[in-house]
PDB file of C-alpha atoms and ligand atoms in Angstrom:
ATOM      1  CA  MET A   1      33.476  10.744  16.367  1.00  0.00           C
ATOM      2  CA  ASN A   2      31.506   7.668  17.348  1.00  0.00           C
ATOM      3  CA  MET A   3      31.288   5.697  14.095  1.00  0.00           C
ATOM      4  CA  PRO A   4      29.449   2.397  13.848  1.00  0.00           C
ATOM      5  CA  ARG A   5      31.648  -0.656  13.503  1.00  0.00           C
ATOM      6  CA  ALA A   6      33.027  -1.123   9.977  1.00  0.00           C
ATOM      7  CA  LEU A   7      35.263  -3.579   8.152  1.00  0.00           C
ATOM      8  CA  ALA A   8      36.833  -2.881   4.764  1.00  0.00           C
ATOM      9  CA  ASN A   9      38.494  -4.671   1.905  1.00  0.00           C
ATOM     10  CA  LEU A  10      40.910  -2.815  -0.372  1.00  0.00           C
ATOM     11  CA  ASN A  11      42.113  -4.734  -3.431  1.00  0.00           C
ATOM     12  CA  GLY A  12      41.641  -8.047  -1.652  1.00  0.00           C
ATOM     13  CA  GLN A  13      43.045  -7.080   1.739  1.00  0.00           C
ATOM     14  CA  THR A  14      40.745  -6.982   4.739  1.00  0.00           C
ATOM     15  CA  MET A  15      41.293  -4.246   7.314  1.00  0.00           C
ATOM     16  CA  PRO A  16      39.423  -1.929   9.650  1.00  0.00           C
ATOM     17  CA  LEU A  17      37.864   0.924   7.634  1.00  0.00           C
ATOM     18  CA  GLU A  18      39.921   3.591   9.392  1.00  0.00           C
ATOM     19  CA  GLU A  19      43.148   1.894   8.243  1.00  0.00           C
ATOM     20  CA  VAL A  20      42.347   2.117   4.515  1.00  0.00           C
ATOM     21  CA  ARG A  21      44.767   4.365   2.589  1.00  0.00           C
ATOM     22  CA  ILE A  22      44.093   5.407  -1.008  1.00  0.00           C
ATOM     23  CA  PRO A  23      46.930   6.894  -3.135  1.00  0.00           C
ATOM     24  CA  ALA A  24      46.563  10.646  -3.748  1.00  0.00           C
ATOM     25  CA  LEU A  25      46.810  10.064  -7.507  1.00  0.00           C
ATOM     26  CA  ASP A  26      43.856   7.698  -7.534  1.00  0.00           C
ATOM     27  CA  ARG A  27      41.531   8.929 -10.295  1.00  0.00           C
ATOM     28  CA  GLY A  28      38.538   8.407  -8.061  1.00  0.00           C
ATOM     29  CA  PHE A  29      39.963  11.099  -5.779  1.00  0.00           C
ATOM     30  CA  LEU A  30      41.204  13.450  -8.538  1.00  0.00           C
ATOM     31  CA  PHE A  31      38.441  13.180 -11.132  1.00  0.00           C
ATOM     32  CA  GLY A  32      35.573  11.306  -9.541  1.00  0.00           C
ATOM     33  CA  ASP A  33      36.526   8.683 -12.148  1.00  0.00           C
ATOM     34  CA  ALA A  34      34.728   5.916 -10.296  1.00  0.00           C
ATOM     35  CA  VAL A  35      31.442   4.089  -9.868  1.00  0.00           C
ATOM     36  CA  TYR A  36      29.865   2.707  -6.735  1.00  0.00           C
ATOM     37  CA  GLU A  37      27.039   0.681  -5.216  1.00  0.00           C
ATOM     38  CA  VAL A  38      25.303   0.630  -1.852  1.00  0.00           C
ATOM     39  CA  LEU A  39      23.470  -2.457  -0.637  1.00  0.00           C
ATOM     40  CA  ARG A  40      21.385  -3.027   2.450  1.00  0.00           C
ATOM     41  CA  ILE A  41      22.203  -6.104   4.512  1.00  0.00           C
ATOM     42  CA  TYR A  42      19.242  -7.557   6.426  1.00  0.00           C
ATOM     43  CA  GLY A  43      19.851 -10.401   8.869  1.00  0.00           C
ATOM     44  CA  GLY A  44      23.368 -10.827   7.469  1.00  0.00           C
ATOM     45  CA  LYS A  45      22.129 -11.202   3.867  1.00  0.00           C
ATOM     46  CA  PRO A  46      22.501  -8.694   1.004  1.00  0.00           C
ATOM     47  CA  TRP A  47      19.075  -7.549  -0.236  1.00  0.00           C
ATOM     48  CA  LEU A  48      18.447  -7.478  -4.026  1.00  0.00           C
ATOM     49  CA  LEU A  49      22.021  -8.599  -4.674  1.00  0.00           C
ATOM     50  CA  ALA A  50      21.536  -9.657  -8.310  1.00  0.00           C
ATOM     51  CA  GLU A  51      19.905  -6.321  -9.201  1.00  0.00           C
ATOM     52  CA  HIS A  52      22.690  -4.292  -7.575  1.00  0.00           C
ATOM     53  CA  TRP A  53      25.353  -6.375  -9.300  1.00  0.00           C
ATOM     54  CA  GLN A  54      23.708  -5.912 -12.668  1.00  0.00           C
ATOM     55  CA  ARG A  55      23.638  -2.120 -12.199  1.00  0.00           C
ATOM     56  CA  PHE A  56      27.257  -2.143 -10.988  1.00  0.00           C
ATOM     57  CA  ALA A  57      28.311  -3.967 -14.168  1.00  0.00           C
ATOM     58  CA  ALA A  58      26.311  -1.516 -16.289  1.00  0.00           C
ATOM     59  CA  SER A  59      27.923   1.507 -14.568  1.00  0.00           C
ATOM     60  CA  LEU A  60      31.420   0.044 -15.076  1.00  0.00           C
ATOM     61  CA  GLU A  61      30.728  -0.655 -18.735  1.00  0.00           C
ATOM     62  CA  SER A  62      29.263   2.841 -19.287  1.00  0.00           C
ATOM     63  CA  VAL A  63      32.496   4.488 -18.124  1.00  0.00           C
ATOM     64  CA  ARG A  64      34.661   1.739 -19.670  1.00  0.00           C
ATOM     65  CA  ILE A  65      36.389   0.638 -16.482  1.00  0.00           C
ATOM     66  CA  ARG A  66      37.345  -2.885 -17.543  1.00  0.00           C
ATOM     67  CA  GLY A  67      39.134  -5.869 -16.100  1.00  0.00           C
ATOM     68  CA  VAL A  68      37.250  -6.043 -12.808  1.00  0.00           C
ATOM     69  CA  ASP A  69      36.241  -9.493 -11.595  1.00  0.00           C
ATOM     70  CA  LEU A  70      32.817  -8.694 -10.155  1.00  0.00           C
ATOM     71  CA  ALA A  71      32.238 -12.280  -8.970  1.00  0.00           C
ATOM     72  CA  ARG A  72      35.438 -12.049  -6.930  1.00  0.00           C
ATOM     73  CA  LEU A  73      34.367  -8.686  -5.534  1.00  0.00           C
ATOM     74  CA  ARG A  74      30.989 -10.124  -4.556  1.00  0.00           C
ATOM     75  CA  GLN A  75      32.755 -12.940  -2.716  1.00  0.00           C
ATOM     76  CA  ARG A  76      34.921 -10.395  -0.887  1.00  0.00           C
ATOM     77  CA  MET A  77      31.788  -8.544   0.190  1.00  0.00           C
ATOM     78  CA  LEU A  78      30.143 -11.762   1.427  1.00  0.00           C
ATOM     79  CA  ASP A  79      33.357 -12.720   3.270  1.00  0.00           C
ATOM     80  CA  THR A  80      33.495  -9.271   4.904  1.00  0.00           C
ATOM     81  CA  ILE A  81      29.866  -9.546   6.052  1.00  0.00           C
ATOM     82  CA  ARG A  82      30.653 -12.941   7.553  1.00  0.00           C
ATOM     83  CA  ALA A  83      34.016 -11.937   9.079  1.00  0.00           C
ATOM     84  CA  GLY A  84      32.427  -8.956  10.852  1.00  0.00           C
ATOM     85  CA  ARG A  85      29.283 -10.948  11.790  1.00  0.00           C
ATOM     86  CA  PHE A  86      27.170  -8.113  10.432  1.00  0.00           C
ATOM     87  CA  GLY A  87      23.399  -8.363  10.771  1.00  0.00           C
ATOM     88  CA  GLU A  88      21.817  -4.979  10.031  1.00  0.00           C
ATOM     89  CA  ALA A  89      24.356  -3.205   7.850  1.00  0.00           C
ATOM     90  CA  ILE A  90      25.141  -1.463   4.612  1.00  0.00           C
ATOM     91  CA  ALA A  91      27.784  -2.502   2.114  1.00  0.00           C
ATOM     92  CA  TYR A  92      29.478   0.286   0.135  1.00  0.00           C
ATOM     93  CA  LEU A  93      31.516  -0.697  -2.935  1.00  0.00           C
ATOM     94  CA  GLN A  94      33.561   1.576  -5.151  1.00  0.00           C
ATOM     95  CA  ILE A  95      35.712   0.894  -8.184  1.00  0.00           C
ATOM     96  CA  THR A  96      37.943   3.620  -9.552  1.00  0.00           C
ATOM     97  CA  ARG A  97      39.988   3.636 -12.754  1.00  0.00           C
ATOM     98  CA  GLY A  98      43.075   3.391 -10.510  1.00  0.00           C
ATOM     99  CA  ALA A  99      46.093   5.570  -9.722  1.00  0.00           C
ATOM    100  CA  ALA A 100      48.117   7.199 -12.515  1.00  0.00           C
ATOM    101  CA  PRO A 101      49.845  10.517 -13.304  1.00  0.00           C
ATOM    102  CA  ARG A 102      47.163  13.208 -13.516  1.00  0.00           C
ATOM    103  CA  LYS A 103      46.100  13.406 -17.155  1.00  0.00           C
ATOM    104  CA  HIS A 104      42.496  13.419 -18.322  1.00  0.00           C
ATOM    105  CA  PRO A 105      42.516  10.522 -20.862  1.00  0.00           C
ATOM    106  CA  PHE A 106      42.273   6.980 -19.570  1.00  0.00           C
ATOM    107  CA  PRO A 107      45.756   5.798 -18.550  1.00  0.00           C
ATOM    108  CA  ALA A 108      47.075   2.664 -20.239  1.00  0.00           C
ATOM    109  CA  ASP A 109      47.558  -0.456 -18.080  1.00  0.00           C
ATOM    110  CA  THR A 110      46.275   1.023 -14.832  1.00  0.00           C
ATOM    111  CA  VAL A 111      44.742  -1.464 -12.454  1.00  0.00           C
ATOM    112  CA  PRO A 112      41.325  -0.401 -11.096  1.00  0.00           C
ATOM    113  CA  THR A 113      41.060   0.195  -7.345  1.00  0.00           C
ATOM    114  CA  GLU A 114      38.526  -2.153  -5.731  1.00  0.00           C
ATOM    115  CA  PHE A 115      37.296  -0.877  -2.405  1.00  0.00           C
ATOM    116  CA  LEU A 116      34.438  -1.977  -0.189  1.00  0.00           C
ATOM    117  CA  TYR A 117      33.339  -1.665   3.370  1.00  0.00           C
ATOM    118  CA  VAL A 118      30.536  -3.072   5.452  1.00  0.00           C
ATOM    119  CA  GLN A 119      29.192  -0.965   8.290  1.00  0.00           C
ATOM    120  CA  GLU A 120      26.564  -1.525  10.960  1.00  0.00           C
ATOM    121  CA  PHE A 121      23.390   0.340  10.136  1.00  0.00           C
ATOM    122  CA  THR A 122      20.764   1.784  12.436  1.00  0.00           C
ATOM    123  CA  ASP A 123      17.744   2.900  10.449  1.00  0.00           C
ATOM    124  CA  PRO A 124      17.514   6.700  10.975  1.00  0.00           C
ATOM    125  CA  TYR A 125      13.945   6.755   9.624  1.00  0.00           C
ATOM    126  CA  ALA A 126      12.500   3.932  11.724  1.00  0.00           C
ATOM    127  CA  ASN A 127      10.296   6.324  13.701  1.00  0.00           C
ATOM    128  CA  ARG A 128       9.568   8.699  10.812  1.00  0.00           C
ATOM    129  CA  ARG A 129       7.817   6.291   8.483  1.00  0.00           C
ATOM    130  CA  GLN A 130       4.562   6.566  10.404  1.00  0.00           C
ATOM    131  CA  GLU A 131       4.206  10.363  10.368  1.00  0.00           C
ATOM    132  CA  GLY A 132       6.186  11.135   7.179  1.00  0.00           C
ATOM    133  CA  VAL A 133       8.957  13.629   6.425  1.00  0.00           C
ATOM    134  CA  ALA A 134       9.450  17.056   4.852  1.00  0.00           C
ATOM    135  CA  VAL A 135      11.468  17.758   1.678  1.00  0.00           C
ATOM    136  CA  ILE A 136      12.334  20.821  -0.380  1.00  0.00           C
ATOM    137  CA  THR A 137      12.733  21.255  -4.134  1.00  0.00           C
ATOM    138  CA  GLN A 138      16.052  22.280  -5.674  1.00  0.00           C
ATOM    139  CA  PRO A 139      17.278  22.855  -9.238  1.00  0.00           C
ATOM    140  CA  ASP A 140      18.858  19.748 -10.730  1.00  0.00           C
ATOM    141  CA  LEU A 141      22.415  20.935 -11.489  1.00  0.00           C
ATOM    142  CA  ARG A 142      23.856  17.508 -12.307  1.00  0.00           C
ATOM    143  CA  TRP A 143      25.411  16.167 -15.495  1.00  0.00           C
ATOM    144  CA  GLY A 144      23.773  14.366 -18.428  1.00  0.00           C
ATOM    145  CA  ARG A 145      24.443  10.763 -17.341  1.00  0.00           C
ATOM    146  CA  CYS A 146      22.719  10.415 -13.991  1.00  0.00           C
ATOM    147  CA  ASP A 147      21.874   6.818 -14.965  1.00  0.00           C
ATOM    148  CA  ILE A 148      25.512   5.918 -14.198  1.00  0.00           C
ATOM    149  CA  LYS A 149      26.082   5.447 -10.479  1.00  0.00           C
ATOM    150  CA  SER A 150      29.257   7.520 -10.471  1.00  0.00           C
ATOM    151  CA  THR A 151      30.927   9.185  -7.506  1.00  0.00           C
ATOM    152  CA  ASN A 152      30.511  12.632  -9.137  1.00  0.00           C
ATOM    153  CA  LEU A 153      27.987  13.713  -6.544  1.00  0.00           C
ATOM    154  CA  LEU A 154      28.685  17.417  -5.984  1.00  0.00           C
ATOM    155  CA  GLY A 155      25.320  18.470  -7.455  1.00  0.00           C
ATOM    156  CA  ASN A 156      23.601  15.971  -5.158  1.00  0.00           C
ATOM    157  CA  VAL A 157      25.680  17.106  -2.180  1.00  0.00           C
ATOM    158  CA  MET A 158      24.873  20.811  -2.721  1.00  0.00           C
ATOM    159  CA  ALA A 159      21.138  20.143  -3.028  1.00  0.00           C
ATOM    160  CA  MET A 160      21.160  17.848   0.018  1.00  0.00           C
ATOM    161  CA  GLN A 161      22.982  20.487   2.051  1.00  0.00           C
ATOM    162  CA  ALA A 162      20.227  22.971   1.179  1.00  0.00           C
ATOM    163  CA  ALA A 163      17.684  20.387   2.367  1.00  0.00           C
ATOM    164  CA  ALA A 164      19.575  19.806   5.618  1.00  0.00           C
ATOM    165  CA  GLU A 165      19.802  23.560   6.260  1.00  0.00           C
ATOM    166  CA  ALA A 166      16.028  23.764   5.727  1.00  0.00           C
ATOM    167  CA  GLY A 167      15.536  20.988   8.304  1.00  0.00           C
ATOM    168  CA  CYS A 168      14.415  18.526   5.605  1.00  0.00           C
ATOM    169  CA  VAL A 169      15.469  14.937   4.886  1.00  0.00           C
ATOM    170  CA  GLU A 170      15.770  15.213   1.095  1.00  0.00           C
ATOM    171  CA  ALA A 171      15.561  17.545  -1.896  1.00  0.00           C
ATOM    172  CA  LEU A 172      13.472  16.755  -4.960  1.00  0.00           C
ATOM    173  CA  LEU A 173      15.404  17.928  -8.031  1.00  0.00           C
ATOM    174  CA  TYR A 174      13.787  19.779 -10.946  1.00  0.00           C
ATOM    175  CA  LEU A 175      14.956  20.625 -14.460  1.00  0.00           C
ATOM    176  CA  PRO A 176      14.651  24.168 -15.906  1.00  0.00           C
ATOM    177  CA  ASP A 177      11.183  23.303 -17.307  1.00  0.00           C
ATOM    178  CA  GLY A 178       9.966  22.219 -13.865  1.00  0.00           C
ATOM    179  CA  THR A 179      10.165  18.458 -14.493  1.00  0.00           C
ATOM    180  CA  LEU A 180      10.969  16.604 -11.288  1.00  0.00           C
ATOM    181  CA  THR A 181      13.672  14.008 -11.856  1.00  0.00           C
ATOM    182  CA  GLU A 182      14.533  12.301  -8.554  1.00  0.00           C
ATOM    183  CA  ALA A 183      15.936  13.196  -5.139  1.00  0.00           C
ATOM    184  CA  THR A 184      19.610  13.605  -4.157  1.00  0.00           C
ATOM    185  CA  HIS A 185      19.994  10.029  -2.961  1.00  0.00           C
ATOM    186  CA  SER A 186      16.532   8.550  -3.443  1.00  0.00           C
ATOM    187  CA  SER A 187      13.927   7.983  -6.125  1.00  0.00           C
ATOM    188  CA  PHE A 188      10.407   9.306  -5.602  1.00  0.00           C
ATOM    189  CA  PHE A 189       6.885   8.133  -6.344  1.00  0.00           C
ATOM    190  CA  ALA A 190       3.666  10.154  -6.431  1.00  0.00           C
ATOM    191  CA  VAL A 191       0.076   8.988  -6.193  1.00  0.00           C
ATOM    192  CA  MET A 192      -2.251  10.793  -8.580  1.00  0.00           C
ATOM    193  CA  ASP A 193      -5.840   9.710  -9.247  1.00  0.00           C
ATOM    194  CA  GLY A 194      -5.192   6.530  -7.247  1.00  0.00           C
ATOM    195  CA  ALA A 195      -2.302   5.427  -9.457  1.00  0.00           C
ATOM    196  CA  LEU A 196       1.379   5.295  -8.678  1.00  0.00           C
ATOM    197  CA  LEU A 197       3.540   7.526 -10.859  1.00  0.00           C
ATOM    198  CA  THR A 198       7.330   7.782 -11.143  1.00  0.00           C
ATOM    199  CA  THR A 199       9.918   9.286 -13.500  1.00  0.00           C
ATOM    200  CA  PRO A 200      10.668   7.181 -16.620  1.00  0.00           C
ATOM    201  CA  LEU A 201      14.106   5.559 -16.818  1.00  0.00           C
ATOM    202  CA  ARG A 202      16.276   7.821 -18.952  1.00  0.00           C
ATOM    203  CA  ASP A 203      19.760   9.267 -18.592  1.00  0.00           C
ATOM    204  CA  ASN A 204      18.525  11.950 -16.159  1.00  0.00           C
ATOM    205  CA  ILE A 205      17.845   9.592 -13.235  1.00  0.00           C
ATOM    206  CA  LEU A 206      19.490   6.644 -11.565  1.00  0.00           C
ATOM    207  CA  PRO A 207      17.626   3.381 -12.196  1.00  0.00           C
ATOM    208  CA  GLY A 208      16.908   2.880  -8.494  1.00  0.00           C
ATOM    209  CA  ILE A 209      16.947  -0.747  -7.380  1.00  0.00           C
ATOM    210  CA  THR A 210      14.245  -0.016  -4.804  1.00  0.00           C
ATOM    211  CA  ARG A 211      12.261   1.822  -7.487  1.00  0.00           C
ATOM    212  CA  GLY A 212      12.316  -1.307  -9.663  1.00  0.00           C
ATOM    213  CA  PHE A 213      11.403  -3.557  -6.763  1.00  0.00           C
ATOM    214  CA  LEU A 214       8.470  -1.301  -5.803  1.00  0.00           C
ATOM    215  CA  ALA A 215       7.169  -1.297  -9.363  1.00  0.00           C
ATOM    216  CA  ARG A 216       7.031  -5.119  -9.178  1.00  0.00           C
ATOM    217  CA  LEU A 217       5.550  -5.002  -5.678  1.00  0.00           C
ATOM    218  CA  ALA A 218       2.832  -2.577  -6.820  1.00  0.00           C
ATOM    219  CA  ALA A 219       1.837  -4.973  -9.587  1.00  0.00           C
ATOM    220  CA  GLY A 220       1.543  -7.779  -7.026  1.00  0.00           C
ATOM    221  CA  ALA A 221      -0.465  -5.581  -4.635  1.00  0.00           C
ATOM    222  CA  GLY A 222      -2.872  -4.527  -7.395  1.00  0.00           C
ATOM    223  CA  VAL A 223      -1.786  -0.865  -7.295  1.00  0.00           C
ATOM    224  CA  PRO A 224      -1.901   0.708 -10.785  1.00  0.00           C
ATOM    225  CA  PHE A 225       1.574   1.930 -11.742  1.00  0.00           C
ATOM    226  CA  ARG A 226       2.849   4.078 -14.585  1.00  0.00           C
ATOM    227  CA  GLU A 227       5.957   6.008 -15.535  1.00  0.00           C
ATOM    228  CA  GLY A 228       5.366   9.626 -16.482  1.00  0.00           C
ATOM    229  CA  ARG A 229       6.412  13.227 -16.100  1.00  0.00           C
ATOM    230  CA  LEU A 230       5.613  15.123 -12.935  1.00  0.00           C
ATOM    231  CA  THR A 231       6.452  18.809 -12.591  1.00  0.00           C
ATOM    232  CA  ARG A 232       6.732  21.094  -9.568  1.00  0.00           C
ATOM    233  CA  HIS A 233       3.466  22.697 -10.695  1.00  0.00           C
ATOM    234  CA  ASP A 234       1.676  19.318 -10.480  1.00  0.00           C
ATOM    235  CA  LEU A 235       2.503  18.920  -6.790  1.00  0.00           C
ATOM    236  CA  PRO A 236      -0.752  20.477  -5.510  1.00  0.00           C
ATOM    237  CA  LYS A 237      -2.639  17.758  -7.481  1.00  0.00           C
ATOM    238  CA  VAL A 238      -0.687  14.926  -5.914  1.00  0.00           C
ATOM    239  CA  SER A 239      -2.462  13.032  -3.136  1.00  0.00           C
ATOM    240  CA  GLU A 240       0.564  11.096  -1.841  1.00  0.00           C
ATOM    241  CA  LEU A 241       4.301  11.257  -2.292  1.00  0.00           C
ATOM    242  CA  PHE A 242       7.124   9.083  -1.026  1.00  0.00           C
ATOM    243  CA  LEU A 243      10.866   8.520  -1.364  1.00  0.00           C
ATOM    244  CA  SER A 244      12.372   5.144  -2.147  1.00  0.00           C
ATOM    245  CA  GLY A 245      15.921   3.932  -1.783  1.00  0.00           C
ATOM    246  CA  THR A 246      18.152   1.248  -0.380  1.00  0.00           C
ATOM    247  CA  THR A 247      18.285   2.847   3.072  1.00  0.00           C
ATOM    248  CA  ALA A 248      15.112   5.003   2.852  1.00  0.00           C
ATOM    249  CA  GLU A 249      13.092   1.905   1.797  1.00  0.00           C
ATOM    250  CA  VAL A 250       9.652   3.560   1.512  1.00  0.00           C
ATOM    251  CA  LEU A 251       9.663   6.939   3.229  1.00  0.00           C
ATOM    252  CA  PRO A 252       6.419   8.964   3.110  1.00  0.00           C
ATOM    253  CA  ILE A 253       6.675  12.690   2.287  1.00  0.00           C
ATOM    254  CA  VAL A 254       4.026  14.891   3.895  1.00  0.00           C
ATOM    255  CA  ARG A 255       5.431  18.364   3.138  1.00  0.00           C
ATOM    256  CA  VAL A 256       7.190  19.861   0.107  1.00  0.00           C
ATOM    257  CA  ASP A 257       8.632  23.377   0.435  1.00  0.00           C
ATOM    258  CA  GLY A 258       6.424  23.866   3.485  1.00  0.00           C
ATOM    259  CA  ASN A 259       3.195  22.851   1.690  1.00  0.00           C
ATOM    260  CA  ALA A 260       1.183  19.813   2.742  1.00  0.00           C
ATOM    261  CA  VAL A 261       1.050  16.868   0.328  1.00  0.00           C
ATOM    262  CA  GLY A 262      -2.625  15.890  -0.023  1.00  0.00           C
ATOM    263  CA  ASP A 263      -4.164  16.112   3.438  1.00  0.00           C
ATOM    264  CA  GLY A 264      -0.714  16.265   5.045  1.00  0.00           C
ATOM    265  CA  LYS A 265      -0.919  12.708   6.354  1.00  0.00           C
ATOM    266  CA  VAL A 266       0.638   9.453   5.176  1.00  0.00           C
ATOM    267  CA  GLY A 267      -1.771   8.127   2.544  1.00  0.00           C
ATOM    268  CA  PRO A 268      -3.276   4.654   2.046  1.00  0.00           C
ATOM    269  CA  VAL A 269      -1.303   3.649  -1.073  1.00  0.00           C
ATOM    270  CA  THR A 270       1.999   4.583   0.582  1.00  0.00           C
ATOM    271  CA  LYS A 271       1.027   2.646   3.712  1.00  0.00           C
ATOM    272  CA  ARG A 272       0.120  -0.391   1.667  1.00  0.00           C
ATOM    273  CA  LEU A 273       3.420  -0.377  -0.201  1.00  0.00           C
ATOM    274  CA  LEU A 274       5.413   0.276   2.951  1.00  0.00           C
ATOM    275  CA  GLN A 275       3.774  -2.734   4.614  1.00  0.00           C
ATOM    276  CA  ALA A 276       4.312  -4.894   1.523  1.00  0.00           C
ATOM    277  CA  TYR A 277       7.971  -3.835   1.410  1.00  0.00           C
ATOM    278  CA  GLN A 278       8.546  -4.630   5.068  1.00  0.00           C
ATOM    279  CA  ALA A 279       6.803  -7.989   4.647  1.00  0.00           C
ATOM    280  CA  ALA A 280       9.051  -8.797   1.666  1.00  0.00           C
ATOM    281  CA  VAL A 281      12.133  -7.999   3.760  1.00  0.00           C
ATOM    282  CA  ARG A 282      10.862 -10.198   6.599  1.00  0.00           C
ATOM    283  CA  ASP A 283      10.303 -13.079   4.148  1.00  0.00           C
ATOM    284  CA  PHE A 284      13.804 -12.537   2.744  1.00  0.00           C
ATOM    285  CA  VAL A 285      15.386 -12.655   6.196  1.00  0.00           C
ATOM    286  CA  SER A 286      13.497 -15.754   7.308  1.00  0.00           C
ATOM    287  CA  GLY A 287      13.648 -17.542   3.918  1.00  0.00           C
TER     288      GLY A 287
HETATM  289  C1  PLP B 301      20.526   9.858  -7.163  1.00  0.00           C
HETATM  290  C2  PLP B 301      19.900   8.625  -6.592  1.00  0.00           C
HETATM  291  N1  PLP B 301      18.670   8.268  -6.995  1.00  0.00           N
HETATM  292  C3  PLP B 301      18.060   7.182  -6.498  1.00  0.00           C
HETATM  293  C4  PLP B 301      18.672   6.394  -5.539  1.00  0.00           C
HETATM  294  C5  PLP B 301      17.965   5.179  -5.014  1.00  0.00           C
HETATM  295  O1  PLP B 301      18.531   4.033  -5.590  1.00  0.00           O
HETATM  296  P1  PLP B 301      18.482   2.626  -4.875  1.00  0.00           P
HETATM  297  O2  PLP B 301      17.035   2.264  -4.727  1.00  0.00           O
HETATM  298  O3  PLP B 301      19.194   1.727  -5.822  1.00  0.00           O
HETATM  299  O4  PLP B 301      19.158   2.787  -3.565  1.00  0.00           O
HETATM  300  C6  PLP B 301      19.952   6.706  -5.099  1.00  0.00           C
HETATM  301  C7  PLP B 301      20.637   5.870  -4.109  1.00  0.00           C
HETATM  302  O5  PLP B 301      21.654   6.188  -3.595  1.00  0.00           O
HETATM  303  C8  PLP B 301      20.594   7.856  -5.651  1.00  0.00           C
HETATM  304  O6  PLP B 301      21.831   8.213  -5.254  1.00  0.00           O
END
């Protein structure tokens, strides 16, 4: 396997990613008792760092993993980026409740496992943003606290596998009443009647950092934006659709379940936001 270069830090120790060993009784492994974050590094600098750190703290607090020094962890991440001289990269961070005999309740006095790695990143969508991508829809089989960025991702994995087998880049998830929530590892936005529409922040979606940034960007670009419910049955009325996420950035969707979105081409609002996003990243890198 030809993996991109990666450098890790486990509980304060720096090492190549392939040398990291996690105890079998780690609760992250046994129960998915863990939360995580993924950041994009542009030009050696972590993008939207404060926002990611705020969400990381909120996830930890929601599952009551306590005693983690997040400022120290941030410094470890910055040191790892510098030590590996990473330019275009992603940083993955995960904190588990730690290793303990396998019992469901929280163990007393267990030290959380603090793991991170930084890995070179080549944008897989670089050439697809112009013509757009295809997605499918899948039932949302996940739990009731999707606002926590936990490593319990089996529902996401199953839906994404269905998308991959259909030759698609993502799956939009829907509830039993047809409400679209988000995608397996991205948020989504629709354009309806010229206005940008996305799912309201509740416990059934992750508060995407890119989603939040785009909402602010839309305001600056004079694009009307609102949060509201969109169902599978509304899709024929949608003129544009796109995914957003830390690695997806703004990724236009032109087909859903084999049907064209709008006229089947990347629309003007999506293009405008994509350009504004890329300009913001350029300013960040040069600033
Ligand atoms: C379920 C889910 N929704 C949305 C997103 C997008 O979030 P962000 O913009 O913070 O990357 C992700 C990112 O991994 C995700 O896993």
